[in-house]
Amino acid sequence: MIRNVLGSFLGLIGATAAVWSPFRAWYDGRHGRDYRIEELFSSSGITDDKAALLGSLLLPFLFAAVLALVAIVLRSRLLMALSGVVVLGFAVLWMVRQGQAAGSLSVGGDGSAGLGDGLANAFGAGALLILAAAVMSGRPRRRDRVAREPAPEPYREPHPEPVEDPDRPPAPSAWPPPPQDHS
C-alpha cells in the first residue's frame, strides 16, 4: 500500500510537471505551447508559426497526464509507464525536429539562448512517471487474489444416511418393487 501511495504521489508530480513544461521556454526563449504538434510529423519541420493552445505540445503532455491519473485510479503500472514514455517520446521527437531545423542544438548558459528549462521539465516529468511506475506495486493479479482466499467448504448432505444396524433389518417399503427387465 505504501508503494502505491508513493508511486501515486510521484505520478502526480510527474503529470503536473508534464503539463507545466509547455508553458516554459524550450529553445531560444520560445515556449513549448508555441510549437505546433503537426510540425513534429510534417516534412516542413519546425517553423516560426504560432500554435493554438490545444494544437501545441501541450496536447500530448495533457494526454499523458490524463493517462497518469487513470493509472493512479486503476493502480496500473503499465499505464503509468506508458504516460512516461509518451512524455519522453514527444520531448525526444521535438529535440530531433528542432535539431534538424536549427542545424544543431545548444545549451544556453544565460537562459535565453539554447535549450530551456521547459524541455528539462518535460524530461524530468517523463523520468518521474517511469519512476512512479517502477515504485508502484500495482493491483494484485487475479491468481494472487484467488490463492489468498480460503478454499470453499466441500458440499455435505444436510442429513447423513442413517447407519444400518445389522441386528435390525430395514422396514419394508410401502411401495411395490420396480418391475424387472427379463431380457
XYZ file of N, CA and C in Angstrom:
549
model
N 0.816 -1.185 0.000
C 0.000 0.000 0.000
C 0.869 1.262 0.000
N 1.938 1.231 0.779
C 2.833 2.384 0.844
C 3.466 2.629 -0.522
N 3.798 1.555 -1.214
C 4.404 1.711 -2.538
C 3.421 2.350 -3.511
N 2.153 1.975 -3.438
C 1.160 2.581 -4.325
C 0.964 4.056 -4.009
N 0.967 4.413 -2.731
C 0.803 5.817 -2.345
C 2.009 6.629 -2.819
N 3.206 6.106 -2.614
C 4.410 6.815 -3.050
C 4.455 6.910 -4.574
N 4.115 5.835 -5.263
C 4.075 5.861 -6.721
C 3.028 6.835 -7.241
N 1.879 6.887 -6.567
C 0.836 7.832 -6.968
C 1.298 9.265 -6.777
N 1.981 9.518 -5.685
C 2.499 10.858 -5.416
C 3.524 11.264 -6.477
N 4.449 10.364 -6.792
C 5.429 10.654 -7.840
C 4.742 10.844 -9.190
N 3.705 10.057 -9.455
C 2.968 10.195 -10.701
C 2.254 11.527 -10.810
N 1.686 11.998 -9.698
C 1.032 13.313 -9.713
C 2.027 14.441 -9.954
N 3.185 14.334 -9.330
C 4.224 15.352 -9.551
C 4.683 15.312 -11.010
N 4.889 14.120 -11.549
C 5.310 13.981 -12.941
C 4.263 14.503 -13.914
N 2.993 14.211 -13.650
C 1.918 14.695 -14.528
C 1.824 16.213 -14.483
N 1.978 16.779 -13.295
C 1.946 18.238 -13.164
C 3.113 18.881 -13.911
N 4.290 18.302 -13.764
C 5.458 18.850 -14.462
C 5.311 18.720 -15.978
N 4.682 17.636 -16.427
C 4.493 17.453 -17.875
C 3.553 18.511 -18.438
N 2.471 18.796 -17.729
C 1.522 19.800 -18.210
C 2.112 21.203 -18.091
N 2.954 21.428 -17.123
C 3.549 22.742 -16.909
C 4.675 23.035 -17.914
N 5.341 22.008 -18.415
C 6.525 22.215 -19.251
C 6.255 22.997 -20.543
N 5.118 22.840 -21.240
C 4.924 23.656 -22.450
C 4.783 25.152 -22.176
N 4.552 25.532 -20.953
C 4.418 26.946 -20.612
C 5.751 27.567 -20.218
N 6.815 26.811 -20.348
C 8.167 27.299 -20.074
C 8.935 27.385 -21.392
N 10.083 28.023 -21.371
C 10.907 28.180 -22.578
C 11.544 26.843 -22.959
N 11.455 26.498 -24.258
C 12.030 25.249 -24.745
C 13.328 25.495 -25.517
N 13.317 26.474 -26.404
C 14.515 26.731 -27.182
C 14.521 28.196 -27.596
N 15.614 28.868 -27.320
C 15.802 30.290 -27.641
C 14.661 31.150 -27.094
N 14.170 30.824 -25.934
C 13.121 31.609 -25.299
C 11.725 31.320 -25.815
N 11.583 30.461 -26.804
C 10.263 30.116 -27.343
C 9.629 29.015 -26.499
N 8.415 29.239 -26.086
C 7.723 28.292 -25.216
C 7.245 27.074 -25.992
N 7.024 25.986 -25.275
C 6.545 24.759 -25.896
C 5.142 24.888 -26.454
N 4.362 25.785 -25.885
C 2.995 25.968 -26.387
C 2.979 26.669 -27.741
N 4.123 27.203 -28.175
C 4.212 27.879 -29.462
C 4.518 26.918 -30.612
N 4.925 25.691 -30.311
C 5.245 24.712 -31.345
C 3.999 23.910 -31.690
N 3.687 23.852 -32.976
C 2.524 23.078 -33.413
C 2.863 21.596 -33.407
N 1.906 20.781 -33.009
C 2.124 19.337 -32.939
C 2.343 18.753 -34.332
N 1.716 19.360 -35.360
C 1.874 18.870 -36.732
C 3.307 19.033 -37.227
N 4.012 20.030 -36.681
C 5.379 20.276 -37.119
C 6.312 19.126 -36.794
N 5.963 18.344 -35.790
C 6.808 17.212 -35.417
C 6.700 16.076 -36.422
N 5.602 16.036 -37.174
C 5.349 14.921 -38.080
C 5.336 15.323 -39.550
N 5.456 16.599 -39.849
C 5.398 17.045 -41.246
C 6.805 17.107 -41.848
N 6.843 17.156 -43.169
C 8.140 17.237 -43.853
C 8.746 18.635 -43.752
N 7.906 19.642 -43.502
C 8.434 21.006 -43.399
C 9.202 21.223 -42.102
N 8.935 20.412 -41.084
C 9.656 20.526 -39.823
C 9.160 21.682 -38.984
N 9.965 22.105 -38.051
C 9.583 23.166 -37.127
C 9.739 24.518 -37.820
N 8.683 25.316 -37.719
C 8.669 26.643 -38.331
C 8.457 27.691 -37.240
N 8.390 28.959 -37.656
C 8.156 30.039 -36.703
C 6.670 30.295 -36.469
N 5.797 29.493 -37.063
C 4.354 29.680 -36.894
C 3.951 29.410 -35.445
N 3.029 30.229 -34.969
C 2.485 30.029 -33.624
C 1.409 28.953 -33.670
N 1.192 28.298 -32.563
C 0.207 27.226 -32.491
C -0.932 27.626 -31.566
N -2.106 27.065 -31.838
C -3.209 27.197 -30.881
C -2.840 26.370 -29.658
N -3.404 26.715 -28.514
C -3.002 26.074 -27.270
C -3.183 24.558 -27.322
N -4.348 24.084 -27.766
C -4.571 22.638 -27.815
C -4.009 21.997 -29.079
N -3.416 22.769 -29.943
C -2.733 22.237 -31.110
C -1.233 22.261 -30.927
N -0.791 22.537 -29.717
C 0.638 22.669 -29.440
C 1.152 21.414 -28.731
N 2.372 21.518 -28.228
C 2.956 20.407 -27.471
C 2.196 20.112 -26.177
N 1.308 20.996 -25.796
C 0.501 20.743 -24.603
C -0.394 19.522 -24.779
N -0.872 19.280 -25.986
C -1.825 18.193 -26.220
C -1.279 16.817 -25.835
N -0.099 16.380 -26.321
C 0.375 15.059 -25.893
C 0.725 15.008 -24.405
N 1.176 16.123 -23.850
C 1.502 16.132 -22.426
C 0.237 16.106 -21.571
N -0.799 16.747 -22.053
C -2.088 16.682 -21.369
C -2.646 15.259 -21.432
N -2.508 14.622 -22.583
C -2.924 13.225 -22.727
C -2.149 12.328 -21.771
N -0.844 12.546 -21.658
C -0.021 11.746 -20.752
C -0.428 11.974 -19.298
N -0.795 13.211 -18.951
C -1.227 13.497 -17.578
C -2.553 12.796 -17.267
N -3.469 12.808 -18.223
C -4.744 12.098 -18.025
C -4.487 10.602 -17.904
N -3.573 10.089 -18.710
C -3.206 8.675 -18.635
C -2.604 8.349 -17.267
N -1.805 9.243 -16.726
C -1.220 9.034 -15.395
C -2.304 9.053 -14.319
N -3.284 9.938 -14.449
C -4.377 9.966 -13.467
C -5.211 8.692 -13.523
N -5.454 8.193 -14.720
C -6.175 6.922 -14.850
C -5.342 5.793 -14.249
N -4.034 5.843 -14.449
C -3.152 4.826 -13.875
C -3.186 4.859 -12.349
N -3.296 6.039 -11.777
C -3.369 6.144 -10.318
C -4.676 5.547 -9.814
N -5.770 5.865 -10.492
C -7.071 5.346 -10.061
C -7.119 3.832 -10.194
N -6.599 3.310 -11.297
C -6.637 1.865 -11.530
C -5.455 1.125 -10.910
N -4.521 1.864 -10.356
C -3.278 1.300 -9.808
C -2.562 0.462 -10.860
N -2.418 1.040 -12.044
C -1.833 0.334 -13.173
C -0.417 0.822 -13.439
N 0.523 -0.073 -13.279
C 1.913 0.270 -13.548
C 2.139 0.466 -15.041
N 1.454 -0.325 -15.844
C 1.628 -0.249 -17.289
C 1.181 1.106 -17.833
N 0.019 1.591 -17.399
C -0.453 2.894 -17.868
C 0.451 4.023 -17.384
N 0.973 3.889 -16.165
C 1.875 4.918 -15.642
C 3.163 4.961 -16.464
N 3.699 3.800 -16.778
C 4.913 3.754 -17.596
C 4.635 4.272 -19.008
N 3.467 3.952 -19.538
C 3.103 4.437 -20.872
C 3.016 5.958 -20.904
N 2.483 6.554 -19.848
C 2.418 8.017 -19.809
C 3.827 8.625 -19.781
N 4.750 8.009 -19.065
C 6.135 8.488 -19.065
C 6.798 8.349 -20.418
N 6.506 7.250 -21.103
C 7.075 7.040 -22.438
C 6.515 8.064 -23.426
N 5.238 8.414 -23.294
C 4.646 9.429 -24.175
C 5.356 10.771 -23.979
N 5.556 11.168 -22.730
C 6.219 12.452 -22.459
C 7.650 12.442 -22.987
N 8.399 11.395 -22.667
C 9.783 11.332 -23.141
C 9.845 11.219 -24.662
N 8.943 10.473 -25.245
C 8.941 10.312 -26.701
C 8.707 11.621 -27.428
N 7.736 12.398 -26.966
C 7.485 13.676 -27.638
C 8.592 14.679 -27.372
N 9.228 14.622 -26.213
C 10.352 15.528 -25.953
C 11.541 15.185 -26.847
N 11.816 13.904 -27.011
C 12.925 13.492 -27.877
C 12.590 13.802 -29.337
N 11.337 13.535 -29.739
C 10.932 13.853 -31.113
C 11.058 15.351 -31.390
N 10.689 16.182 -30.411
C 10.834 17.618 -30.586
C 12.316 17.991 -30.727
N 13.179 17.365 -29.905
C 14.611 17.673 -29.989
C 15.178 17.305 -31.348
N 14.750 16.174 -31.899
C 15.240 15.760 -33.211
C 14.795 16.753 -34.276
N 13.509 17.109 -34.246
C 12.998 18.041 -35.252
C 13.591 19.436 -35.093
N 13.781 19.896 -33.875
C 14.390 21.208 -33.637
C 15.844 21.205 -34.078
N 16.536 20.102 -33.822
C 17.923 19.990 -34.278
C 18.030 20.009 -35.784
N 17.064 19.401 -36.476
C 17.058 19.440 -37.939
C 16.786 20.856 -38.442
N 15.863 21.561 -37.781
C 15.508 22.911 -38.228
C 16.623 23.910 -37.951
N 17.254 23.798 -36.785
C 18.278 24.766 -36.395
C 19.674 24.370 -36.885
N 19.846 23.145 -37.285
C 21.169 22.681 -37.702
C 21.923 22.041 -36.556
N 21.707 22.523 -35.345
C 22.314 21.945 -34.149
C 21.561 22.468 -32.936
N 21.730 21.807 -31.831
C 21.116 22.249 -30.578
C 22.206 22.752 -29.655
N 21.922 23.800 -28.924
C 22.898 24.328 -27.981
C 22.220 24.538 -26.636
N 23.027 24.512 -25.628
C 22.545 24.772 -24.277
C 23.040 26.143 -23.884
N 22.093 27.053 -23.628
C 22.470 28.418 -23.294
C 22.790 28.561 -21.825
N 23.852 29.245 -21.536
C 24.244 29.475 -20.148
C 23.462 30.596 -19.496
N 23.013 31.563 -20.278
C 22.292 32.698 -19.706
C 20.786 32.461 -19.640
N 20.295 31.347 -20.150
C 18.877 31.030 -20.065
C 18.052 31.557 -21.218
N 18.608 32.430 -22.053
C 17.820 32.982 -23.152
C 18.075 32.253 -24.455
N 19.258 31.717 -24.646
C 19.580 31.037 -25.899
C 19.789 29.556 -25.625
N 19.388 28.740 -26.571
C 19.599 27.304 -26.429
C 18.428 26.617 -25.756
N 18.679 25.395 -25.351
C 17.642 24.579 -24.709
C 17.206 25.225 -23.402
N 15.914 25.267 -23.180
C 15.377 25.922 -21.997
C 14.923 24.948 -20.924
N 14.415 25.511 -19.854
C 14.007 24.687 -18.725
C 12.674 23.969 -18.968
N 11.907 24.367 -19.960
C 10.686 23.649 -20.292
C 10.987 22.241 -20.779
N 12.041 22.132 -21.592
C 12.459 20.815 -22.060
C 12.989 19.980 -20.898
N 13.727 20.619 -20.001
C 14.213 19.903 -18.817
C 13.040 19.427 -17.957
N 12.000 20.257 -17.840
C 10.805 19.838 -17.107
C 10.153 18.636 -17.766
N 10.101 18.622 -19.092
C 9.490 17.501 -19.802
C 10.278 16.216 -19.556
N 11.603 16.296 -19.631
C 12.409 15.102 -19.376
C 12.291 14.647 -17.919
N 12.275 15.611 -17.007
C 12.090 15.256 -15.596
C 10.726 14.645 -15.337
N 9.703 15.168 -15.992
C 8.354 14.624 -15.830
C 8.272 13.199 -16.349
N 8.860 12.952 -17.522
C 8.865 11.594 -18.066
C 9.605 10.625 -17.158
N 10.746 11.075 -16.630
C 11.511 10.222 -15.718
C 10.730 9.949 -14.433
N 10.044 10.964 -13.906
C 9.239 10.763 -12.698
C 8.081 9.798 -12.942
N 7.460 9.877 -14.093
C 6.352 8.978 -14.396
C 6.828 7.533 -14.524
N 7.980 7.336 -15.135
C 8.526 5.979 -15.230
C 8.980 5.490 -13.863
N 9.561 6.369 -13.059
C 9.938 6.002 -11.695
C 8.704 5.653 -10.864
N 7.621 6.398 -11.053
C 6.376 6.096 -10.339
C 5.867 4.720 -10.711
N 5.980 4.346 -11.986
C 5.556 3.006 -12.409
C 6.425 1.935 -11.770
N 7.710 2.219 -11.624
C 8.610 1.243 -11.001
C 8.348 1.109 -9.506
N 7.960 2.202 -8.855
C 7.728 2.175 -7.407
C 6.392 1.514 -7.067
N 5.385 1.744 -7.900
C 4.049 1.214 -7.600
C 4.073 -0.310 -7.573
N 3.307 -0.874 -6.646
C 3.183 -2.332 -6.624
C 2.026 -2.784 -7.492
N 1.132 -1.870 -7.832
C 0.009 -2.204 -8.698
C -1.053 -3.003 -7.977
N -1.988 -3.506 -8.756
C -3.042 -4.339 -8.194
C -2.567 -5.769 -8.146
N -3.050 -6.538 -7.163
C -2.688 -7.958 -7.174
C -3.320 -8.640 -8.378
N -2.597 -9.581 -8.943
C -3.136 -10.317 -10.082
C -4.249 -11.232 -9.623
N -5.049 -11.660 -10.547
C -6.219 -12.492 -10.243
C -5.801 -13.771 -9.524
N -4.774 -14.435 -9.987
C -4.376 -15.695 -9.346
C -3.842 -15.467 -7.941
N -3.225 -14.293 -7.689
C -2.766 -13.997 -6.332
C -3.943 -13.793 -5.393
N -4.996 -13.130 -5.887
C -6.174 -12.920 -5.043
C -6.870 -14.233 -4.748
N -6.937 -15.127 -5.746
C -7.607 -16.407 -5.544
C -6.812 -17.256 -4.563
N -5.492 -17.203 -4.634
C -4.666 -18.019 -3.747
C -4.808 -17.582 -2.299
N -5.085 -16.320 -2.045
C -5.205 -15.847 -0.666
C -6.563 -16.123 -0.059
N -7.579 -16.343 -0.896
C -8.910 -16.605 -0.356
C -8.980 -18.032 0.155
N -9.696 -18.264 1.266
C -9.801 -19.636 1.768
C -10.616 -20.488 0.802
N -10.279 -21.774 0.775
C -10.987 -22.698 -0.110
C -12.415 -22.878 0.405
N -13.369 -23.009 -0.493
C -14.751 -23.196 -0.038
C -14.925 -24.562 0.612
N -15.859 -24.626 1.530
C -16.164 -25.894 2.207
C -16.739 -26.878 1.200
N -16.373 -28.167 1.309
C -16.981 -29.136 0.406
C -18.463 -29.317 0.747
N -19.233 -29.708 -0.261
C -20.672 -29.883 -0.059
C -20.925 -31.104 0.808
N -21.769 -30.915 1.776
C -22.161 -32.019 2.655
C -23.670 -32.180 2.587
N -24.091 -33.414 2.644
C -25.526 -33.703 2.659
C -26.126 -33.093 3.922
N -27.336 -32.531 3.814
C -27.932 -31.942 5.006
C -28.211 -32.973 6.101
N -28.615 -34.181 5.714
C -28.859 -35.247 6.691
C -28.104 -36.473 6.221
N -27.132 -36.901 6.955
C -26.396 -38.078 6.520
C -27.308 -39.321 6.551
N -26.964 -40.279 5.701
C -27.720 -41.529 5.660
C -27.625 -42.206 7.030
N -28.734 -42.780 7.466
C -28.670 -43.474 8.761
C -27.806 -44.732 8.648
N -27.136 -44.987 9.702
C -26.295 -46.180 9.753
C -27.204 -47.376 9.985
N -27.051 -48.381 9.130
C -27.904 -49.560 9.287
C -27.345 -50.450 10.379
N -28.242 -50.879 11.204
C -27.881 -51.783 12.293
C -28.068 -53.212 11.774
N -27.007 -54.040 11.813
C -27.149 -55.401 11.270
C -28.147 -56.262 12.058
N -28.412 -55.918 13.296
C -29.346 -56.719 14.096
C -30.798 -56.407 13.742
N -31.050 -55.250 13.191
C -32.419 -54.880 12.834
C -32.522 -54.732 11.331
N -33.321 -55.509 10.675
C -33.457 -55.362 9.230
C -34.222 -54.091 8.905
N -34.061 -53.557 7.677
C -34.790 -52.344 7.330
C -36.284 -52.621 7.220
N -37.066 -51.611 7.453
C -38.528 -51.750 7.394
C -38.945 -51.972 5.944
N -40.006 -52.756 5.720
C -40.452 -52.983 4.345
C -40.999 -51.694 3.757
N -40.824 -51.566 2.433
C -41.262 -50.370 1.743
C -42.762 -50.417 1.511
N -43.419 -49.276 1.528
C -44.850 -49.209 1.282
C -45.141 -49.314 -0.209
N -44.143 -49.163 -1.018
C -44.312 -49.225 -2.467
C -43.890 -50.590 -2.984
N -44.548 -50.994 -4.080
C -44.123 -52.287 -4.647
C -42.752 -52.154 -5.283
N -42.042 -53.249 -5.451
C -40.699 -53.167 -6.059
C -40.835 -52.799 -7.541
N -39.831 -52.175 -8.113
C -39.876 -51.791 -9.527
C -39.898 -53.035 -10.409
N -40.503 -52.932 -11.605
C -40.546 -54.095 -12.479
C -39.131 -54.481 -12.931
N -38.906 -55.767 -13.074
C -37.616 -56.308 -13.507
C -37.652 -56.534 -15.008
N -36.599 -56.236 -15.676
C -36.493 -56.493 -17.101
C -35.834 -57.855 -17.266
N -36.541 -58.810 -17.890
C -36.035 -60.186 -18.009
C -35.530 -60.452 -19.392
N -34.706 -59.664 -19.917
C -34.225 -59.955 -21.259
C -32.892 -60.611 -21.260
